[in-house]
PDB file of C-alpha atoms in Angstrom:
ATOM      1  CA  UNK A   1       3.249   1.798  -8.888  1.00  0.00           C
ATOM      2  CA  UNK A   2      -0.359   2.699  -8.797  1.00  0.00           C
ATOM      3  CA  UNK A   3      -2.890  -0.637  -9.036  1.00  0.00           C
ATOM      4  CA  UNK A   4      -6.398  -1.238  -8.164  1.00  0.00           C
ATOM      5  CA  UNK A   5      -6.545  -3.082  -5.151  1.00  0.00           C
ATOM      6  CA  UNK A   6      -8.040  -5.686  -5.878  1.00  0.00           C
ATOM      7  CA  UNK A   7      -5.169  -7.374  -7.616  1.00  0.00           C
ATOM      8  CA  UNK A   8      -1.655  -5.801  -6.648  1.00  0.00           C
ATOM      9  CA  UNK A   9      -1.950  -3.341  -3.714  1.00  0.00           C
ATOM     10  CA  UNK A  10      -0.899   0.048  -4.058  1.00  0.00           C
ATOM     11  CA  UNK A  11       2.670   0.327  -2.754  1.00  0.00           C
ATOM     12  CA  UNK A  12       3.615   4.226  -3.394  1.00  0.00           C
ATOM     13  CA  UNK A  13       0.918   7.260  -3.207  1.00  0.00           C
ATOM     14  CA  UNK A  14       1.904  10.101  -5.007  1.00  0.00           C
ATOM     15  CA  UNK A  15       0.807  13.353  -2.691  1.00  0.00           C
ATOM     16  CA  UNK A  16      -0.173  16.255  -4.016  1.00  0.00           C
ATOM     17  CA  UNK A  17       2.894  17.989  -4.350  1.00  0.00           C
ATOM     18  CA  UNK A  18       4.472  15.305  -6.341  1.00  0.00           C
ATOM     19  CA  UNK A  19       6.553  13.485  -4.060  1.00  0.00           C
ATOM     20  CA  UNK A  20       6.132   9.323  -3.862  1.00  0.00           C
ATOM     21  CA  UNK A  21       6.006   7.825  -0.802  1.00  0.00           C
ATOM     22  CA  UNK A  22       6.724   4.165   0.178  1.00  0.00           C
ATOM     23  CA  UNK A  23       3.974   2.594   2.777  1.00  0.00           C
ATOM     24  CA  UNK A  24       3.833  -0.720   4.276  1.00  0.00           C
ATOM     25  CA  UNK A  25       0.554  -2.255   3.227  1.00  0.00           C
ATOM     26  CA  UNK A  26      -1.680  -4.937   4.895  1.00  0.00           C
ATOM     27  CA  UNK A  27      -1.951  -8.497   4.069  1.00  0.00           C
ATOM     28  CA  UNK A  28      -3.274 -11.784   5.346  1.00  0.00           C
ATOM     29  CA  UNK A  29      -1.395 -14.541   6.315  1.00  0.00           C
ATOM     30  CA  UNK A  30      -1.985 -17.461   4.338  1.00  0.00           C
ATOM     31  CA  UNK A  31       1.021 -19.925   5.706  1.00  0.00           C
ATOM     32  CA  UNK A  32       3.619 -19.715   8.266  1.00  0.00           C
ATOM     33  CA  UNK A  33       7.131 -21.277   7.548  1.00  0.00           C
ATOM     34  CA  UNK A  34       9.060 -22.414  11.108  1.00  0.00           C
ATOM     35  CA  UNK A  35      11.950 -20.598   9.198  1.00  0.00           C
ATOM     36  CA  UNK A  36      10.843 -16.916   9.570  1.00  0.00           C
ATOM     37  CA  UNK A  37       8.786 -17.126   6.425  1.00  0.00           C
ATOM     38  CA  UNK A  38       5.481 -16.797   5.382  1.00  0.00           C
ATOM     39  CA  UNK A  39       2.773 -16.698   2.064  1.00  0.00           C
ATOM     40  CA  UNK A  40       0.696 -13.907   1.607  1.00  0.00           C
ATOM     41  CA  UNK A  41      -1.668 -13.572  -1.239  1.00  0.00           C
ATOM     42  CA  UNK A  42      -0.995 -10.820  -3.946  1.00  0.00           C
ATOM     43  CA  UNK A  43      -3.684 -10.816  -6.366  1.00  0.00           C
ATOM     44  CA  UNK A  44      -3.971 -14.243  -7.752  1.00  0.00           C
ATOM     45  CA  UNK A  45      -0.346 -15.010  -6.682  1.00  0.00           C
ATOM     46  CA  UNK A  46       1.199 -16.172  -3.033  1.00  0.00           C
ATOM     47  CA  UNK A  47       4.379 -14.352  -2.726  1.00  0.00           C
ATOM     48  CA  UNK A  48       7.110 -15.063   0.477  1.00  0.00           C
ATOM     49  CA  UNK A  49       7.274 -12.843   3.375  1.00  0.00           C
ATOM     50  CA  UNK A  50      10.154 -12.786   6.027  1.00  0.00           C
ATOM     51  CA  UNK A  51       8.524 -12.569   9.036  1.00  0.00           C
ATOM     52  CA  UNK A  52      11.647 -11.913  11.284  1.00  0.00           C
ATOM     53  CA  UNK A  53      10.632  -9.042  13.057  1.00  0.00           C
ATOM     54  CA  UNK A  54       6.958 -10.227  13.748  1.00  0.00           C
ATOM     55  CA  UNK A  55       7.313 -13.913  14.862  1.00  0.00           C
ATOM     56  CA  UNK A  56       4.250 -14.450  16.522  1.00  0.00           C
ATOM     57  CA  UNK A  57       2.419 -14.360  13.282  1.00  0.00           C
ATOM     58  CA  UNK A  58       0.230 -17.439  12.437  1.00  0.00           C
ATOM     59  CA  UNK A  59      -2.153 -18.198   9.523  1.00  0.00           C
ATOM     60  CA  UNK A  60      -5.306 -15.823   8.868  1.00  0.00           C
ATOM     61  CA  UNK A  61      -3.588 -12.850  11.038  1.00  0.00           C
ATOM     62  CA  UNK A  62      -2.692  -9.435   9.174  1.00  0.00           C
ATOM     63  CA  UNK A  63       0.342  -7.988   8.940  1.00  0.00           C
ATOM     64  CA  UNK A  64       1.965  -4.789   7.295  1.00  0.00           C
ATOM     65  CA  UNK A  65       4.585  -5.469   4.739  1.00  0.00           C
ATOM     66  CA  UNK A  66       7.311  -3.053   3.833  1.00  0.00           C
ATOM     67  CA  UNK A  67      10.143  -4.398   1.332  1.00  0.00           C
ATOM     68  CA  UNK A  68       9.285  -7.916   1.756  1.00  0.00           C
ATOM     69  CA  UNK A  69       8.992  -8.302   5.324  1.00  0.00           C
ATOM     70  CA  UNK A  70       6.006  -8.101   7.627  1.00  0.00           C
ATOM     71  CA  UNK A  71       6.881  -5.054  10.391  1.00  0.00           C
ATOM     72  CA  UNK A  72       3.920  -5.317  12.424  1.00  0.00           C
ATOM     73  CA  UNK A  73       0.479  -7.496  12.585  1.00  0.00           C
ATOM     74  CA  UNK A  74      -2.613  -5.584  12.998  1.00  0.00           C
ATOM     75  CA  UNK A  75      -6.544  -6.164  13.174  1.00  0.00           C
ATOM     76  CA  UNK A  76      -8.624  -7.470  10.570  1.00  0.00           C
ATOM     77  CA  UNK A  77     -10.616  -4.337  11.167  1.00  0.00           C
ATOM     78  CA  UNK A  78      -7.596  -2.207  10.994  1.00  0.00           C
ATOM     79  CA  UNK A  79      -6.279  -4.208   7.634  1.00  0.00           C
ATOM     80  CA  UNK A  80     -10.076  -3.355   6.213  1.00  0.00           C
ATOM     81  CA  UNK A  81     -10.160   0.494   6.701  1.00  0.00           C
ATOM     82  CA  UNK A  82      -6.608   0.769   5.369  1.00  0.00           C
ATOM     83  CA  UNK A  83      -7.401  -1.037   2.205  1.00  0.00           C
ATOM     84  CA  UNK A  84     -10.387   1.027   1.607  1.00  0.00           C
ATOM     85  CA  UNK A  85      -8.708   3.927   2.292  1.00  0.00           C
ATOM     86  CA  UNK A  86      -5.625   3.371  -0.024  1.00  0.00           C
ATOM     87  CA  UNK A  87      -8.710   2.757  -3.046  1.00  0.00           C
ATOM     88  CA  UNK A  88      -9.997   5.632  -2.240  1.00  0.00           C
ATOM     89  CA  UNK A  89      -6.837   7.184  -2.634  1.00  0.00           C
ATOM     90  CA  UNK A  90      -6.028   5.427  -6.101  1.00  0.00           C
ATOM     91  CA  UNK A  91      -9.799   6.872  -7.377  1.00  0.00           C
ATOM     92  CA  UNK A  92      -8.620  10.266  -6.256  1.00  0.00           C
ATOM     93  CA  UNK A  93      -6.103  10.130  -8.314  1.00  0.00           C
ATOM     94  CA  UNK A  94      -7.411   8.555 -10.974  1.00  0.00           C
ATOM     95  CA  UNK A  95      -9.970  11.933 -11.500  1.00  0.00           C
ATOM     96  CA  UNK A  96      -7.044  14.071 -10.282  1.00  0.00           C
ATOM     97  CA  UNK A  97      -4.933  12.810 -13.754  1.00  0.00           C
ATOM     98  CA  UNK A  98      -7.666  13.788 -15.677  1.00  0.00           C
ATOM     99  CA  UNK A  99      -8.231  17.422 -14.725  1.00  0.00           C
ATOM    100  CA  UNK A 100      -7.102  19.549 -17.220  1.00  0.00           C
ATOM    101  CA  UNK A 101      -4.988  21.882 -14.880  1.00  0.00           C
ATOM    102  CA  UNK A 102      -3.650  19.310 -12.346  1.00  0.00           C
ATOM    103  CA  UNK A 103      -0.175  20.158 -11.448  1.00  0.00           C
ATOM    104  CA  UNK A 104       1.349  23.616 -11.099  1.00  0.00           C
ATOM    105  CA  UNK A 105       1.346  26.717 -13.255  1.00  0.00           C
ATOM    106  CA  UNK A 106       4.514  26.447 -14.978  1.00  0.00           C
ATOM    107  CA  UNK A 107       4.662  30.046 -14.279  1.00  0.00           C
ATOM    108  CA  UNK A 108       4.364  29.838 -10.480  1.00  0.00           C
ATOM    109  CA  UNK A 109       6.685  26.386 -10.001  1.00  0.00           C
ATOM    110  CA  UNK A 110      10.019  29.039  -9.287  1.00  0.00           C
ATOM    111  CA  UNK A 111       7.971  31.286  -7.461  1.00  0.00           C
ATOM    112  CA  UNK A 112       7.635  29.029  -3.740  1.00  0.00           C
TER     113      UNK A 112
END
């Protein structure tokens, strides 16, 4: 699934040979459950987070999320340059799906 950011965050990146890859992606924190849960916003949407494996999470910090659960909290900072990085990424591809000879020669694909 490839989204602008700035409503549902980009949660596979195609690289250039054609593979998908899943990433964990950074959110913040809006509300911490005392039952391993938390909300994170998702475009206009709060969606539930376990937060198991990261329970010194509180409200406002950032965290990664991979399949639902946070896996590690991380820097505002850090959180920042990620996100800008993954739109970066998404524009890249955006002009990459639009040049006429993306992909490989049909010709060559056997060949390697």
């Amino acid at each position: 699934m490839r989204t602008n950011l700035s409503g549902s965050r980009l949660s596979w990146i195609r690289v250039p040979w054609g593979v998908q890859m899943c990433v964990a992606i950074p959110y913040k924190v809006l509300e911490v459950s005392g039952n391993g849960l938390a909300q994170i916003e998702v475009g206009s949407t709060r969606q539930e987070i376990s937060t198991l494996l990261v329970p010194e999470v509180t409200a406002g910090d950032y965290v990664l999320v991979y399949l639902g659960c946070a896996t590690a909290r991380i820097e505002e900072q850090d959180a920042m340059e990620v996100m800008s990085l993954f739109e970066e990424i998404a524009e890249a591809e955006t002009l990459l799906d639009s040049y006429p000879l993306r992909g490989r020669n049909k010709q060559t694909e056997g060949q390697q």
